[in-house]
Coordinates of C-alpha atoms in Angstrom, one line a residue:
M817 CA -10.1 11.5 -19.2
A818 CA -7.6 14.2 -19.5
T819 CA -3.9 13.0 -19.3
A820 CA -0.6 16.0 -18.7
R821 CA 2.5 15.1 -20.5
R822 CA 5.6 16.4 -21.3
D823 CA 7.2 14.7 -23.5
G824 CA 6.8 16.5 -27.3
A825 CA 4.3 13.5 -27.7
P826 CA 1.5 14.0 -30.0
P827 CA -1.8 16.3 -28.8
C828 CA -3.6 14.2 -26.3
A829 CA -7.2 12.6 -26.7
R830 CA -7.4 11.9 -22.4
G831 CA -7.1 14.7 -20.2
S832 CA -3.5 14.3 -18.7
V833 CA 0.1 14.9 -18.9
A834 CA 2.3 12.2 -18.0
P835 CA 6.9 12.6 -18.5
P836 CA 8.5 10.0 -20.5
V837 CA 9.4 6.8 -18.4
R838 CA 13.0 7.2 -17.1
A839 CA 15.7 5.6 -18.1
S840 CA 17.3 6.0 -14.4
V841 CA 16.2 5.0 -11.2
D842 CA 17.7 7.9 -10.0
V843 CA 15.9 9.9 -7.7
S844 CA 14.9 13.4 -8.7
L845 CA 13.3 16.1 -7.3
V846 CA 9.9 16.1 -8.5
V847 CA 7.0 18.3 -6.8
V848 CA 3.3 17.5 -8.6
V849 CA 0.3 19.7 -7.9
H850 CA -3.2 20.3 -8.1
G851 CA -5.8 23.1 -7.9
G852 CA -8.9 20.6 -7.7
G853 CA -11.3 19.3 -10.8
A854 CA -13.5 22.1 -11.6
S855 CA -16.5 21.8 -14.0
N856 CA -14.8 25.1 -15.6
I857 CA -12.8 28.0 -14.6
S858 CA -13.8 31.1 -16.5
A859 CA -11.4 33.2 -18.8
N860 CA -10.6 35.9 -16.2
R861 CA -9.4 33.9 -13.5
K862 CA -7.5 31.4 -15.2
E863 CA -4.4 33.6 -15.6
L864 CA -4.8 33.8 -11.9
V865 CA -5.4 30.7 -11.3
R866 CA -2.0 28.9 -13.5
E867 CA 0.2 32.0 -11.5
G868 CA -1.3 30.0 -8.2
I869 CA -0.5 26.8 -9.3
A870 CA 2.6 27.3 -10.2
R871 CA 3.6 29.8 -7.7
A872 CA 3.2 26.7 -5.3
A873 CA 4.8 23.9 -7.3
T874 CA 7.7 26.8 -7.7
E875 CA 7.7 26.8 -4.3
G876 CA 7.6 23.3 -2.9
Y877 CA 10.6 23.0 -5.6
K878 CA 12.4 25.2 -3.4
I879 CA 12.3 23.5 -0.9
L880 CA 13.1 20.6 -2.1
K881 CA 16.2 21.8 -3.7
A882 CA 17.2 23.5 -0.1
G883 CA 17.6 20.3 1.5
G884 CA 13.7 19.9 3.0
S885 CA 11.7 16.7 3.2
A886 CA 9.4 15.6 0.8
V887 CA 6.8 16.2 3.5
D888 CA 8.1 20.3 4.0
A889 CA 7.6 20.8 0.7
V890 CA 4.2 19.3 0.3
E891 CA 3.0 21.9 3.0
G892 CA 4.8 24.8 1.8
A893 CA 2.9 23.8 -1.6
V894 CA -0.2 23.5 0.2
T895 CA -0.1 26.2 2.1
V896 CA 0.6 28.6 -1.0
L897 CA -2.9 27.8 -2.5
E898 CA -4.5 27.8 0.4
N899 CA -3.7 31.4 1.1
D900 CA -4.4 31.8 -2.8
P901 CA -8.4 33.2 -2.6
E902 CA -8.6 31.4 -6.5
F903 CA -8.5 28.2 -4.8
N904 CA -11.0 26.2 -2.7
A905 CA -8.9 25.7 0.0
G906 CA -7.9 28.0 3.5
Y907 CA -8.7 31.6 2.6
G908 CA -11.1 31.2 -0.1
S909 CA -12.8 28.0 0.7
V910 CA -15.9 27.2 -1.0
L911 CA -19.3 27.9 2.1
N912 CA -21.5 25.0 3.4
V913 CA -26.1 25.6 4.0
N914 CA -25.4 27.9 6.5
G915 CA -23.0 30.8 5.1
D916 CA -19.7 28.9 7.3
I917 CA -16.6 27.3 6.4
E918 CA -15.5 23.9 7.6
M919 CA -12.4 22.7 6.5
D920 CA -10.6 19.4 6.5
A921 CA -6.5 18.7 5.1
S922 CA -4.6 16.0 5.9
I923 CA -1.0 14.8 5.5
M924 CA 0.8 11.6 5.0
D925 CA 5.0 10.3 4.9
G926 CA 5.7 7.5 2.8
K927 CA 8.5 6.5 4.7
D928 CA 7.0 5.4 8.4
L929 CA 3.1 5.4 7.1
S930 CA 3.4 8.6 9.3
A931 CA -0.1 10.7 8.2
G932 CA -2.5 13.7 9.6
A933 CA -5.6 14.6 9.2
V934 CA -8.2 17.3 10.1
S935 CA -11.8 17.9 9.1
A936 CA -14.7 20.4 9.9
V937 CA -11.7 23.0 11.0
R938 CA -12.9 26.8 11.2
C939 CA -10.5 29.6 12.2
I940 CA -7.7 28.0 10.8
A941 CA -5.6 29.1 8.2
N942 CA -4.0 26.5 7.3
P943 CA -5.2 23.2 7.9
V944 CA -2.3 22.0 6.0
K945 CA 0.0 23.4 9.1
L946 CA -2.6 21.6 11.6
A947 CA -2.9 18.0 9.9
R948 CA 1.1 18.3 10.1
L949 CA 1.1 18.9 13.7
V950 CA -1.5 15.9 14.7
M951 CA 0.7 13.6 12.6
E952 CA 4.2 15.2 14.2
K953 CA 2.4 15.6 17.6
T954 CA -0.2 13.1 18.7
P955 CA -0.3 9.7 18.5
H956 CA -3.8 9.9 16.6
C957 CA -3.8 9.8 12.5
F958 CA -7.3 12.7 12.4
L959 CA -8.9 15.2 14.5
T960 CA -12.4 16.7 13.7
G961 CA -14.3 19.8 14.4
H962 CA -13.7 21.2 18.0
G963 CA -11.4 19.1 19.1
A964 CA -8.6 19.9 16.4
E965 CA -9.4 23.4 17.0
K966 CA -8.6 23.3 21.0
F967 CA -5.4 21.6 19.6
A968 CA -4.4 24.0 17.2
A969 CA -5.1 26.3 20.2
D970 CA -3.1 24.4 22.4
M971 CA -0.1 24.2 19.8
G972 CA -0.1 28.2 19.5
I973 CA -1.9 28.3 16.4
P974 CA -3.8 31.3 16.2
Q975 CA -7.1 31.2 15.3
T976 CA -8.6 34.0 12.3
P977 CA -11.9 34.9 12.5
V978 CA -14.2 32.9 9.9
E979 CA -14.9 36.4 8.0
K980 CA -11.6 36.9 7.1
L981 CA -11.3 33.5 5.4
I982 CA -14.4 34.5 3.7
T983 CA -14.7 35.9 0.3
E984 CA -17.2 38.4 -1.8
R985 CA -16.4 35.3 -4.7
T986 CA -17.5 32.1 -2.4
K987 CA -20.6 34.0 -1.2
K988 CA -21.7 35.0 -4.9
H989 CA -21.2 31.5 -5.8
L990 CA -23.2 30.2 -2.7
E991 CA -25.8 32.2 -3.3
K992 CA -26.1 31.1 -7.2
E993 CA -26.6 27.4 -6.2
K994 CA -28.2 28.2 -3.3
L995 CA -30.6 29.8 -6.3
E996 CA -30.6 27.4 -9.0
K997 CA -29.7 23.9 -7.4
G998 CA -31.4 24.0 -3.5
A999 CA -29.4 21.7 -1.0
Q1000 CA -27.3 19.6 -2.3
K1001 CA -28.1 16.3 -2.7
A1002 CA -25.6 13.6 -1.4
D1003 CA -26.5 10.9 -4.3
C1004 CA -25.2 14.2 -7.1
P1005 CA -21.5 13.1 -8.6
K1006 CA -21.2 17.3 -7.9
N1007 CA -17.2 18.5 -8.6
S1008 CA -15.3 20.3 -6.1
G1009 CA -12.5 22.0 -5.8
T1010 CA -9.5 20.5 -3.9
V1011 CA -6.0 21.6 -3.5
G1012 CA -3.1 19.1 -3.0
A1013 CA 0.9 18.4 -3.4
V1014 CA 2.9 14.9 -4.1
A1015 CA 7.4 15.8 -3.7
L1016 CA 9.9 12.6 -3.8
D1017 CA 12.4 14.3 -1.7
C1018 CA 16.4 14.0 -2.5
R1019 CA 16.4 10.9 0.2
G1020 CA 13.6 9.2 -1.8
N1021 CA 10.8 10.1 0.9
L1022 CA 7.3 10.6 -0.7
A1023 CA 4.6 12.5 0.8
Y1024 CA 1.7 14.2 -0.4
A1025 CA -1.0 16.8 1.3
T1026 CA -5.0 17.4 0.2
S1027 CA -7.0 20.3 2.1
T1028 CA -10.2 21.8 1.2
G1029 CA -13.1 23.4 1.8
G1030 CA -15.1 21.0 0.1
I1031 CA -18.6 21.3 -1.9
V1032 CA -20.5 24.4 -2.4
N1033 CA -23.3 24.7 -0.1
K1034 CA -23.1 20.9 2.0
M1035 CA -24.8 20.2 5.3
V1036 CA -22.8 20.9 8.5
G1037 CA -20.7 18.6 9.6
R1038 CA -20.5 17.1 6.1
V1039 CA -16.8 15.9 4.9
G1040 CA -15.6 14.4 2.2
D1041 CA -12.1 12.4 0.9
S1042 CA -9.5 15.1 1.4
P1043 CA -8.6 14.2 5.1
C1044 CA -9.0 10.6 4.8
I1045 CA -6.2 8.4 4.2
G1046 CA -6.5 6.3 0.9
A1047 CA -8.9 8.2 -0.6
G1048 CA -7.7 11.9 -0.5
G1049 CA -4.2 10.9 -0.6
Y1050 CA -1.7 8.2 0.4
A1051 CA 2.1 8.1 0.5
D1052 CA 4.3 4.7 0.8
N1053 CA 8.3 5.1 -0.3
N1054 CA 7.8 1.5 -1.6
L1055 CA 5.0 2.8 -4.1
G1056 CA 4.8 6.1 -4.4
A1057 CA 2.1 9.0 -3.7
V1058 CA -0.9 10.5 -4.3
S1059 CA -3.4 13.4 -4.0
T1060 CA -6.8 13.3 -5.0
T1061 CA -10.0 16.2 -6.3
G1062 CA -13.1 15.5 -7.3
H1063 CA -16.9 14.7 -6.1
G1064 CA -15.9 13.2 -2.6
E1065 CA -18.5 10.8 -1.4
S1066 CA -17.7 8.6 -5.4
I1067 CA -13.7 9.2 -4.1
L1068 CA -14.6 7.4 -0.9
K1069 CA -16.4 4.7 -2.2
V1070 CA -13.7 3.1 -4.0
N1071 CA -10.7 4.3 -2.2
L1072 CA -9.2 6.1 -4.9
A1073 CA -5.0 7.0 -3.9
R1074 CA -4.3 4.1 -2.7
L1075 CA -6.4 2.4 -5.5
A1076 CA -4.4 3.8 -8.0
L1077 CA -1.0 2.7 -5.8
F1078 CA -3.0 -0.6 -5.9
H1079 CA -2.3 0.1 -9.0
V1080 CA 1.2 1.0 -9.3
E1081 CA 2.1 -2.5 -6.6
Q1082 CA 0.6 -4.6 -10.1
G1083 CA 3.2 -3.4 -12.0
K1084 CA 1.5 -0.4 -13.5
T1085 CA 2.8 2.5 -15.0
V1086 CA 2.3 6.3 -13.4
D1087 CA -0.3 7.1 -16.7
E1088 CA -1.7 3.4 -16.3
A1089 CA -2.1 3.3 -12.7
A1090 CA -4.0 6.5 -12.4
E1091 CA -6.3 5.6 -15.9
L1092 CA -7.6 2.6 -14.5
A1093 CA -8.8 4.3 -10.5
L1094 CA -10.6 6.6 -12.6
D1095 CA -11.7 4.9 -15.1
Y1096 CA -13.3 2.6 -12.2
M1097 CA -15.0 5.3 -10.4
K1098 CA -16.5 6.9 -13.3
S1099 CA -18.4 3.9 -14.6
K1100 CA -19.1 2.3 -10.8
L1101 CA -20.5 5.5 -9.7
K1102 CA -20.4 8.1 -12.2
G1103 CA -17.9 10.2 -10.0
L1104 CA -15.3 12.3 -12.4
G1105 CA -11.8 13.8 -10.0
G1106 CA -9.0 13.9 -11.1
L1107 CA -5.3 12.6 -9.3
I1108 CA -2.0 13.3 -8.9
L1109 CA 1.1 10.5 -8.4
V1110 CA 4.2 10.5 -8.4
N1111 CA 6.3 7.1 -8.1
K1112 CA 9.5 6.4 -6.3
T1113 CA 11.6 6.1 -9.2
G1114 CA 10.3 10.3 -10.4
D1115 CA 7.8 8.8 -12.5
W1116 CA 4.3 11.3 -12.1
V1117 CA 1.0 12.0 -14.2
A1118 CA -1.6 14.5 -14.0
K1119 CA -4.6 13.1 -14.7
W1120 CA -8.3 14.0 -14.5
T1121 CA -12.4 13.0 -15.8
S1122 CA -13.9 16.3 -15.1
A1123 CA -13.9 19.0 -17.7
S1124 CA -10.1 20.8 -16.4
M1125 CA -7.2 20.6 -13.6
P1126 CA -5.1 22.6 -12.3
W1127 CA -1.7 21.0 -12.4
A1128 CA 2.2 22.1 -12.4
A1129 CA 4.8 19.8 -11.7
V1130 CA 9.1 21.2 -11.4
K1131 CA 11.4 18.1 -12.1
N1132 CA 14.7 19.3 -13.2
G1133 CA 14.7 22.7 -12.7
K1134 CA 11.6 22.8 -15.3
L1135 CA 7.9 24.3 -14.5
Q1136 CA 5.4 23.1 -16.5
A1137 CA 1.9 23.7 -15.4
G1138 CA -2.4 23.4 -17.8
I1139 CA -5.8 23.5 -16.9
D1140 CA -7.6 22.8 -19.7
L1141 CA -7.2 19.3 -21.9
C1142 CA -3.5 19.2 -23.5
E1143 CA -2.5 23.0 -22.4
T1144 CA 0.7 22.3 -21.1
K1145 CA 3.3 25.5 -20.7
T1146 CA 6.8 24.8 -19.8
R1147 CA 9.2 27.3 -18.7
D1148 CA 13.0 26.7 -17.0
L1149 CA 13.5 27.7 -13.3
P1150 CA 17.1 28.7 -14.1
C1151 CA 18.2 29.4 -10.0
L1152 CA 16.4 26.1 -9.1
Q1153 CA 18.3 23.5 -11.4

């Protein structure tokens, strides 16, 4: 397992990054983002991925610094990633067995547990924005397929032709998958890309957002964890906010996001909570993945059991980002301090 750290501790033995324990309970602005648990990221893409994830975290933090809410920040950060072809969400979503795009997203406000989600949407450039509209403009939590697309039209969201969301890289990815493995098997614990963000704002409110194109070569209509509240993410001001990534079917079975927050509720640190939740999924189902978590006092962690997980965090005007085990790059953002 890998953990991201930002406290100058010795090199980590597990895949995780976590800050030092805070001495104060004063609210600090925090944004953490992830770009999906990945089997591997090619060397020629790593810098593009690192730049994209840092750009998303910076955008979210800018929104918080300007007085925006945690919901505004996670929506803004995820929108940046949906617009970036290097990530499996929005523009750049992977293709299903028919070479088509079906996207899922969800968002949640920890202040009152308001939530919105969409699944299997096709002609929407930014599913996370549609998920927020479901949360704020309907009495429902979840819309899917044609119903979600009709709602988008009613809300004035322009349709984006599917071909505009497909990239040459995703076409080649599908071809390679079909040649190598044939149809995706439901019992195959395969990693998939997802994007997500969590944030803590100046009012002490928490939020998460998660968005994905799903698994390459998936069956038509397949929906994973990303739009499912409690699995793909969760936010509660009394506990924290989580966004997850990895093998969707495994994440659904253990309700990974809420499981991590259960451990926070039991008094565990964010690092311990994330590790316990991910270890349970791996031991029970052999499912690999990752998550980002921030608690109500601003402690945060990025942890993964997959080979890598692009992540970035901004707190106190300091940006940290990484992709692989124990790799963290830090830089100050003077204009945001």
